[in-house]
Coordinates of C-alpha atoms in Angstrom, one line a residue:
M1 CA 57.2 -94.4 155.8
K2 CA 53.8 -95.3 154.3
A3 CA 50.9 -95.2 156.8
V4 CA 50.6 -98.5 158.7
S5 CA 48.3 -99.7 161.5
A6 CA 49.5 -100.6 164.9
G7 CA 48.2 -104.1 164.1
E8 CA 50.6 -104.3 161.1
I9 CA 53.4 -103.1 163.3
A10 CA 52.7 -105.8 165.9
L11 CA 52.7 -108.5 163.2
A12 CA 55.9 -107.2 161.7
C13 CA 57.6 -107.0 165.1
G14 CA 56.4 -110.3 166.4
G15 CA 54.5 -108.5 169.2
E16 CA 50.9 -107.8 170.1
V17 CA 48.6 -104.8 170.7
V18 CA 48.0 -104.8 174.4
R19 CA 46.3 -101.4 174.8
G20 CA 44.1 -99.3 172.6
P21 CA 42.8 -100.0 169.1
A22 CA 45.0 -102.0 166.6
E23 CA 43.4 -100.0 163.8
V24 CA 45.2 -96.7 164.7
V25 CA 47.4 -95.6 161.8
V26 CA 50.9 -94.1 162.2
E27 CA 53.0 -92.4 159.6
R28 CA 56.5 -92.2 161.1
V29 CA 58.8 -93.9 163.6
S30 CA 60.6 -92.0 166.3
T31 CA 63.0 -93.1 169.1
D32 CA 63.5 -89.6 170.5
S33 CA 60.7 -88.0 172.4
R34 CA 62.1 -84.6 171.7
S35 CA 61.5 -84.9 168.0
V36 CA 58.1 -86.6 168.0
V37 CA 55.5 -85.1 165.7
P38 CA 51.8 -85.9 165.5
G39 CA 51.1 -89.3 163.9
D40 CA 54.3 -91.0 165.1
V41 CA 54.8 -94.3 166.8
F42 CA 57.3 -93.9 169.6
V43 CA 59.8 -96.8 170.1
A44 CA 61.0 -97.0 173.7
L45 CA 64.6 -98.1 173.4
R46 CA 66.8 -98.8 176.4
G47 CA 70.4 -97.7 176.7
P48 CA 73.2 -97.7 179.3
R49 CA 72.2 -94.2 180.5
F50 CA 68.5 -93.9 179.5
D51 CA 65.2 -95.8 179.3
G52 CA 62.8 -94.7 176.6
H53 CA 59.9 -96.1 178.6
D54 CA 60.4 -93.0 180.9
F55 CA 59.4 -90.8 177.9
V56 CA 56.4 -92.5 176.5
F57 CA 53.8 -90.2 178.0
E58 CA 55.9 -87.2 176.9
A59 CA 55.9 -88.6 173.3
V60 CA 52.1 -89.1 173.4
Q61 CA 51.6 -85.5 174.7
K62 CA 53.5 -84.4 171.5
G63 CA 51.2 -86.3 169.3
A64 CA 52.5 -89.9 169.1
R65 CA 49.5 -92.2 168.4
A66 CA 51.1 -95.4 169.6
A67 CA 54.1 -96.7 171.5
L68 CA 56.3 -99.8 171.1
V69 CA 57.3 -101.0 174.5
D70 CA 58.8 -104.2 175.9
R71 CA 56.6 -106.7 177.7
A72 CA 58.4 -106.2 181.0
S73 CA 57.1 -102.5 181.0
V74 CA 53.5 -103.1 179.9
A75 CA 52.1 -102.6 183.4
R76 CA 53.4 -99.0 183.4
F77 CA 50.8 -98.2 180.7
S78 CA 47.8 -100.1 182.1
G79 CA 45.6 -97.0 182.1
A80 CA 46.9 -95.6 178.8
S81 CA 44.4 -94.1 176.4
F82 CA 46.8 -94.6 173.5
T83 CA 47.7 -97.7 171.6
V84 CA 50.5 -99.8 173.1
V85 CA 52.4 -102.6 171.1
A86 CA 54.4 -104.9 173.3
V87 CA 57.5 -106.9 172.1
D88 CA 60.1 -108.9 173.9
D89 CA 62.9 -106.4 173.0
T90 CA 62.2 -102.9 171.5
L91 CA 65.5 -102.7 169.6
Q92 CA 64.9 -106.0 168.0
G93 CA 61.3 -104.9 167.3
L94 CA 62.6 -101.8 165.6
Q95 CA 64.9 -103.9 163.4
R96 CA 62.2 -106.4 162.5
L97 CA 59.8 -103.5 161.6
A98 CA 62.5 -102.0 159.3
A99 CA 63.2 -105.4 157.7
W100 CA 59.5 -105.8 157.0
Y101 CA 59.2 -102.3 155.6
R102 CA 62.3 -102.9 153.5
G103 CA 60.4 -105.7 151.9
Q104 CA 57.7 -103.3 150.9
L105 CA 60.2 -101.1 148.9
S106 CA 61.1 -101.5 145.3
A107 CA 64.1 -99.1 145.7
R108 CA 67.6 -100.0 144.9
V109 CA 69.4 -100.1 148.2
V110 CA 73.1 -98.9 148.1
A111 CA 75.1 -99.7 151.3
V112 CA 78.5 -98.2 152.0
T113 CA 81.1 -99.5 154.5
G114 CA 84.8 -99.0 155.0
S115 CA 87.4 -97.8 157.5
V116 CA 87.3 -94.2 156.2
G117 CA 85.3 -92.2 153.6
K118 CA 81.9 -93.9 154.3
T119 CA 79.9 -90.7 154.8
S120 CA 81.5 -88.8 152.0
T121 CA 80.9 -91.7 149.6
K122 CA 77.3 -92.1 150.8
E123 CA 76.7 -88.4 150.3
M124 CA 78.3 -88.5 146.8
A125 CA 76.3 -91.5 145.8
A126 CA 73.1 -89.8 146.9
A127 CA 74.0 -86.6 145.0
I128 CA 74.4 -88.6 141.8
L129 CA 71.4 -90.9 142.3
S130 CA 69.1 -87.9 143.1
R131 CA 69.6 -86.8 139.5
W132 CA 68.4 -90.2 138.3
G133 CA 65.4 -90.7 140.5
S134 CA 63.8 -90.2 143.9
T135 CA 66.6 -90.8 146.4
V136 CA 66.7 -91.0 150.2
R137 CA 70.0 -91.1 152.1
A138 CA 70.7 -91.9 155.7
P139 CA 71.2 -88.8 157.9
A140 CA 74.6 -88.3 159.5
S141 CA 75.6 -91.0 162.0
F142 CA 72.6 -93.2 161.1
N143 CA 74.9 -96.2 160.5
N144 CA 74.3 -98.4 163.5
E145 CA 71.8 -100.9 164.9
V146 CA 69.3 -98.0 165.5
G147 CA 70.2 -95.6 162.7
V148 CA 70.0 -98.0 159.8
P149 CA 66.5 -99.2 160.6
L150 CA 65.4 -95.6 161.1
A151 CA 66.9 -94.6 157.7
I152 CA 65.0 -97.4 156.0
L153 CA 61.7 -96.5 157.7
A154 CA 62.2 -92.9 156.5
A155 CA 61.9 -93.9 152.9
G156 CA 58.7 -93.3 151.0
Q157 CA 57.0 -95.9 148.8
D158 CA 58.1 -93.9 145.7
T159 CA 61.8 -94.0 146.7
Q160 CA 63.9 -95.3 143.8
A161 CA 67.2 -95.3 145.6
L162 CA 68.0 -95.6 149.3
V163 CA 71.6 -94.9 150.2
L164 CA 72.8 -96.3 153.6
E165 CA 76.0 -96.2 155.6
I166 CA 76.9 -99.3 157.5
G167 CA 79.1 -98.9 160.5
M168 CA 81.0 -101.6 162.3
R169 CA 82.2 -102.1 165.9
G170 CA 82.7 -105.8 165.9
P171 CA 82.4 -109.1 163.9
G172 CA 78.9 -109.9 162.7
Q173 CA 77.5 -106.4 163.0
I174 CA 77.6 -105.6 159.3
R175 CA 76.0 -109.0 158.5
K176 CA 73.2 -108.3 161.0
L177 CA 72.5 -104.8 159.6
C178 CA 72.6 -106.2 156.1
G179 CA 69.9 -108.7 157.2
V180 CA 67.7 -105.7 157.9
A181 CA 68.7 -103.5 154.9
R182 CA 69.1 -106.2 152.3
P183 CA 71.3 -104.0 150.0
T184 CA 71.5 -104.7 146.3
V185 CA 74.7 -102.6 145.8
G186 CA 77.5 -102.7 148.4
I187 CA 80.5 -100.4 148.4
V188 CA 83.6 -101.1 150.4
T189 CA 85.8 -98.0 150.4
N190 CA 88.9 -99.3 152.1
V191 CA 90.4 -101.2 155.1
G192 CA 92.4 -99.2 157.5
E193 CA 93.4 -98.9 161.1
A194 CA 90.2 -97.4 162.4
H195 CA 88.7 -99.8 165.0
V196 CA 91.9 -101.9 165.1
G197 CA 91.7 -101.6 168.8
L198 CA 88.4 -103.4 168.7
L199 CA 89.2 -106.1 166.2
G200 CA 92.9 -106.6 166.8
S201 CA 94.3 -106.6 163.2
L202 CA 93.8 -105.3 159.7
E203 CA 92.9 -108.9 158.6
A204 CA 90.1 -109.0 161.1
I205 CA 88.8 -105.6 160.0
A206 CA 88.8 -106.8 156.4
K207 CA 86.9 -109.9 157.3
A208 CA 84.3 -107.9 159.1
K209 CA 83.9 -105.4 156.2
A210 CA 83.6 -108.3 153.7
E211 CA 80.3 -109.2 155.4
L212 CA 78.7 -106.6 153.2
V213 CA 79.9 -108.4 150.1
E214 CA 78.9 -111.8 151.4
S215 CA 75.4 -110.5 152.2
L216 CA 74.6 -109.3 148.6
P217 CA 71.9 -111.2 146.7
A218 CA 72.2 -112.8 143.3
G219 CA 71.9 -110.0 140.8
G220 CA 73.6 -107.6 143.3
V221 CA 76.7 -105.6 142.7
A222 CA 79.9 -105.4 144.9
V223 CA 81.8 -102.1 144.3
L224 CA 85.3 -102.7 145.5
N225 CA 88.5 -100.5 145.8
A226 CA 91.1 -101.8 143.3
D227 CA 93.7 -99.7 145.1
D228 CA 93.3 -101.6 148.4
E229 CA 94.5 -105.2 148.1
R230 CA 92.4 -106.3 151.1
V231 CA 89.2 -104.8 149.5
R232 CA 90.1 -106.1 146.1
A233 CA 90.4 -109.6 147.5
M234 CA 86.8 -109.4 148.7
A235 CA 85.7 -110.4 145.2
E236 CA 86.6 -113.9 146.2
V237 CA 83.8 -114.0 148.7
A238 CA 81.1 -112.5 146.5
P239 CA 78.2 -114.9 146.3
E240 CA 77.3 -116.6 143.0
G241 CA 75.4 -114.2 140.8
V242 CA 76.9 -111.0 142.4
R243 CA 78.7 -108.8 139.9
V244 CA 82.0 -107.2 141.0
V245 CA 82.7 -103.6 139.8
T246 CA 86.1 -102.0 140.8
F247 CA 87.0 -98.4 141.3
G248 CA 90.3 -96.6 141.9
V249 CA 92.8 -93.9 141.3
R250 CA 96.1 -95.6 141.1
K251 CA 95.5 -99.1 139.7
P252 CA 93.4 -100.4 136.7
A253 CA 89.7 -100.4 137.6
D254 CA 86.3 -100.4 136.0
V255 CA 85.6 -96.8 137.1
R256 CA 88.6 -94.5 137.6
A257 CA 89.4 -91.0 138.7
E258 CA 92.3 -90.0 136.4
N259 CA 94.4 -86.8 136.2
V260 CA 93.6 -85.8 139.8
R261 CA 94.6 -82.2 140.4
G262 CA 94.0 -79.2 142.6
G263 CA 92.8 -80.2 146.0
G264 CA 92.9 -76.7 147.5
L265 CA 90.2 -74.2 148.2
S266 CA 89.2 -74.1 144.5
G267 CA 88.3 -77.8 144.8
T268 CA 89.5 -81.0 143.3
Q269 CA 89.4 -81.7 139.5
F270 CA 89.7 -85.1 137.8
D271 CA 88.5 -87.1 134.8
L272 CA 85.9 -89.7 135.6
V273 CA 86.5 -92.7 133.3
H274 CA 84.4 -95.8 132.6
G275 CA 85.5 -98.0 129.8
E276 CA 85.9 -95.8 126.7
K277 CA 83.8 -93.0 128.2
R278 CA 85.2 -90.0 130.0
A279 CA 83.7 -87.0 131.8
A280 CA 85.3 -84.0 133.4
C281 CA 84.5 -83.6 137.1
R282 CA 85.1 -81.1 139.8
L283 CA 84.4 -81.5 143.5
A284 CA 83.7 -78.2 145.2
I285 CA 85.5 -79.1 148.4
P286 CA 89.3 -79.5 149.0
G287 CA 91.1 -82.8 149.2
R288 CA 92.6 -84.9 146.4
H289 CA 91.9 -88.1 148.4
L290 CA 88.2 -87.5 147.9
A291 CA 88.6 -88.5 144.2
A292 CA 88.6 -92.1 145.3
N293 CA 85.4 -91.7 147.2
A294 CA 83.9 -90.0 144.1
A295 CA 85.0 -92.9 141.9
A296 CA 83.3 -95.3 144.3
A297 CA 80.1 -93.4 144.3
A298 CA 80.1 -93.1 140.5
A299 CA 80.8 -96.8 140.1
A300 CA 77.8 -97.7 142.3
A301 CA 75.6 -95.2 140.3
I302 CA 76.8 -96.5 137.0
A303 CA 76.0 -100.0 138.1
C304 CA 72.4 -98.8 138.7
G305 CA 72.2 -97.6 135.1
V306 CA 73.2 -94.0 135.6
P307 CA 75.1 -92.5 132.6
I308 CA 78.7 -91.4 133.4
E309 CA 77.8 -87.8 132.4
T310 CA 75.0 -87.7 135.0
A311 CA 77.5 -89.1 137.6
A312 CA 79.9 -86.3 136.8
E313 CA 77.2 -83.7 137.1
G314 CA 76.0 -85.1 140.4
L315 CA 79.6 -85.1 141.8
S316 CA 80.0 -81.5 140.7
G317 CA 77.0 -80.6 142.8
F318 CA 78.3 -82.4 145.9
A319 CA 78.8 -79.8 148.7
G320 CA 80.4 -82.0 151.3
A321 CA 79.2 -83.2 154.7
S322 CA 79.1 -81.3 158.0
M323 CA 82.4 -81.3 159.9
R324 CA 84.2 -83.3 157.2
M325 CA 86.7 -81.0 155.5
E326 CA 84.1 -78.2 155.8
V327 CA 85.6 -74.9 154.8
E328 CA 84.8 -71.5 156.2
T329 CA 86.6 -68.2 156.6
S330 CA 86.4 -66.2 159.8
P331 CA 85.9 -62.5 159.9
S332 CA 89.6 -61.9 160.1
G333 CA 90.4 -64.2 157.2
V334 CA 91.3 -67.4 159.1
V335 CA 90.6 -70.3 156.7
I336 CA 89.1 -73.1 158.9
L337 CA 89.3 -76.7 157.6
N338 CA 86.7 -78.3 159.9
D339 CA 87.4 -82.0 159.8
A340 CA 86.5 -82.6 163.4
Y341 CA 83.8 -85.2 163.0
N342 CA 86.2 -88.2 163.3
A343 CA 89.8 -89.3 162.7
S344 CA 91.9 -92.3 161.9
P345 CA 95.5 -92.6 160.8
A346 CA 94.5 -92.7 157.1
S347 CA 92.1 -89.8 157.3
M348 CA 94.6 -87.7 159.4
R349 CA 97.3 -88.2 156.7
A350 CA 94.8 -87.2 154.0
A351 CA 93.7 -84.1 155.9
L352 CA 97.3 -83.0 156.5
E353 CA 98.0 -83.3 152.8
T354 CA 95.0 -81.1 152.1
L355 CA 96.2 -78.5 154.7
E356 CA 99.6 -78.4 152.9
T357 CA 97.9 -77.9 149.5
V358 CA 95.6 -75.1 150.8
A359 CA 98.5 -73.3 152.6
A360 CA 100.8 -73.6 149.5
E361 CA 98.1 -72.4 147.0
E362 CA 97.0 -69.4 149.1
G363 CA 100.2 -68.5 150.8
H364 CA 98.8 -69.2 154.2
R365 CA 100.6 -70.3 157.3
A366 CA 99.7 -73.9 158.1
V367 CA 98.2 -74.6 161.5
A368 CA 97.1 -78.0 162.6
V369 CA 94.9 -78.7 165.7
L370 CA 95.1 -82.4 166.1
G371 CA 93.5 -84.6 168.8
D372 CA 93.4 -88.2 169.9
M373 CA 92.4 -90.9 167.4
L374 CA 90.4 -93.4 169.4
E375 CA 89.9 -97.2 169.1
L376 CA 93.4 -97.9 168.0
G377 CA 94.3 -100.2 171.0
T378 CA 98.0 -101.0 171.3
H379 CA 98.6 -99.3 167.9
A380 CA 97.7 -95.9 169.4
P381 CA 101.1 -94.7 170.6
E382 CA 102.9 -95.4 167.4
A383 CA 100.0 -94.1 165.3
H384 CA 99.9 -90.8 167.1
R385 CA 103.7 -90.4 166.9
A386 CA 103.5 -91.1 163.2
I387 CA 100.9 -88.4 162.7
G388 CA 103.1 -85.9 164.4
Q389 CA 105.9 -86.8 162.0
E390 CA 103.5 -86.4 159.1
A391 CA 102.5 -82.9 160.3
A392 CA 106.2 -82.0 160.3
R393 CA 106.7 -83.5 156.8
R394 CA 103.7 -81.5 155.5
G395 CA 105.2 -78.2 156.6
V396 CA 102.9 -77.4 159.5
D397 CA 104.0 -74.1 161.1
L398 CA 102.0 -74.3 164.3
L399 CA 100.8 -77.6 165.8
I400 CA 98.4 -77.7 168.7
A401 CA 98.3 -81.3 170.0
V402 CA 95.2 -82.2 172.1
G403 CA 94.3 -85.0 174.5
E404 CA 95.9 -88.0 176.2
M405 CA 98.1 -88.6 173.1
A406 CA 99.2 -85.0 172.8
D407 CA 102.7 -85.7 174.0
L408 CA 103.2 -88.5 171.4
I409 CA 101.9 -86.3 168.6
A410 CA 104.3 -83.6 169.7
R411 CA 107.2 -86.0 170.0
G412 CA 106.6 -87.3 166.5
A413 CA 106.5 -83.7 165.2
Q414 CA 109.8 -82.9 166.9
E415 CA 111.4 -86.0 165.4
G416 CA 110.0 -85.3 161.9
G417 CA 110.8 -81.6 162.0
A418 CA 114.3 -81.5 163.4
G419 CA 115.7 -78.1 162.7
S420 CA 112.4 -76.6 161.6
E421 CA 110.8 -73.5 163.1
M422 CA 107.5 -75.3 163.8
T423 CA 105.8 -74.2 167.1
I424 CA 104.4 -77.0 169.1
I425 CA 101.8 -76.6 171.9
R426 CA 100.4 -79.4 174.0
V427 CA 97.0 -79.2 175.8
G428 CA 94.7 -81.6 177.5
T429 CA 91.2 -80.6 176.4
A430 CA 89.3 -79.1 173.5
E431 CA 88.6 -76.0 175.6
Q432 CA 92.3 -75.5 176.2
A433 CA 93.0 -76.0 172.5
A434 CA 90.4 -73.3 171.7
A435 CA 92.1 -70.9 174.0
A436 CA 95.5 -71.7 172.6
A437 CA 94.2 -71.2 169.0
L438 CA 92.9 -67.8 169.9
R439 CA 96.3 -66.8 171.4
H440 CA 98.4 -68.1 168.5
V441 CA 96.4 -68.2 165.3
R442 CA 97.0 -65.2 163.1
P443 CA 94.6 -63.6 160.6
G444 CA 95.1 -65.3 157.2
D445 CA 96.2 -68.6 158.7
A446 CA 94.9 -71.9 157.3
V447 CA 93.8 -74.1 160.3
L448 CA 93.0 -77.8 160.2
V449 CA 90.9 -79.1 163.1
K450 CA 90.8 -82.9 163.4
A451 CA 90.3 -85.6 166.0
S452 CA 88.0 -88.4 166.9
R453 CA 84.5 -87.2 167.6
A454 CA 84.6 -87.7 171.3
I455 CA 87.4 -85.1 171.7
G456 CA 85.0 -82.3 170.8
L457 CA 87.3 -80.2 168.7
E458 CA 84.3 -78.3 167.3
A459 CA 85.0 -76.0 170.3
V460 CA 88.1 -74.8 168.5
V461 CA 86.1 -74.2 165.3
G462 CA 83.5 -72.2 167.3
A463 CA 86.1 -70.1 169.0
L464 CA 87.9 -69.2 165.7
R465 CA 84.6 -68.6 164.0
Q466 CA 83.5 -66.1 166.6
A467 CA 86.8 -64.4 167.4
G468 CA 88.4 -64.7 164.0
G469 CA 91.8 -65.6 165.4
D470 CA 93.4 -62.4 166.6
G471 CA 96.7 -63.9 167.7
P472 CA 100.1 -62.2 167.4
S473 CA 101.4 -61.2 164.0

């Protein structure tokens, strides 16, 4: 963020400086007192289990020059020697500050939403655009009402491209975040069952995701998945003056990933195609399904004026995102496919396909540690049963099912693998899953670890990483 005065912050937030000099200058915004550095303004947010106002003095001790607080708490800082800016609501104040700062930027703002693949697509787009100009991307998980404003405020004045991820937990949220970010390019990756428990139907999810397209300005670009009929239909709600660019793998599109091959530990290869132009591309991480995300990222970059050759080079340099099909090998040769960051039915199916490819290419035994997929509502029982069936269909040799839905995953695997020699283990917690993995995983196995983030299956990854998997041979 450029250096701004407390007075400018107060004006942008609709607040006022109630303590200390309005001329004090800050250079960064922080909402976490643990990460404050000298020169920050500390924003005291309230949450269900915390109150940032309790940490204002700690933030100042670490070097914060000013604090943004709500008016109801001003009396707590009556004797403060630092600058205090008061607003009615600090979250709203943070968002208004980010919206004001967004107006100071000349950068192209690329926003990504969708049921799955948001983070990978965001990271791929940033990898491409960084070869074109100064690029800032939102850190992991900065996709909500707090994270999006912080990502905007982290951009410098010389930023040429700002790549954001826009999450959604209900109708209107994407529209509200777009009001802050004002994207000029919007990517919709797909519409799937993630969050169906919150919105009730795929149609409702599609309507909520379409808010990104509806929020684009004249001259903006909507980048839509031609392979997903619900996303493709969003072209109909694009405002006048918004250009629609499609991407895909299976159906005709403006930017395509063709001849997709590999998908194992050696990476995924494909031809990136735009009109008459074609460029060979290789993703260094496994997963053929990532070719669609790559096409989406390339389409957005090409819409910004990036040559297709530069897009292919950027994608080839993409190293993946943490805990999203992250590959590592333990000391005893266990190949760990760490995809434990999140899970939905679509991403589970894609991950199991990747496990099958890796196991077949390398001659490994296939092990899947699969946990609950959250926010599926009434769809959850059948969705987990279907994933168990998919695990059997993909030739999983050892299945460790984790969580409240473990029995349903196991039942589906039994139904789908009738007559197979698959071993199925049911456990309740991530810690129990880690213990089971240490008992049963063999040196040389390929192990997929995947569940919704709250299940905490990184405990399994940590156990295998340290112990190497010394189970029976």
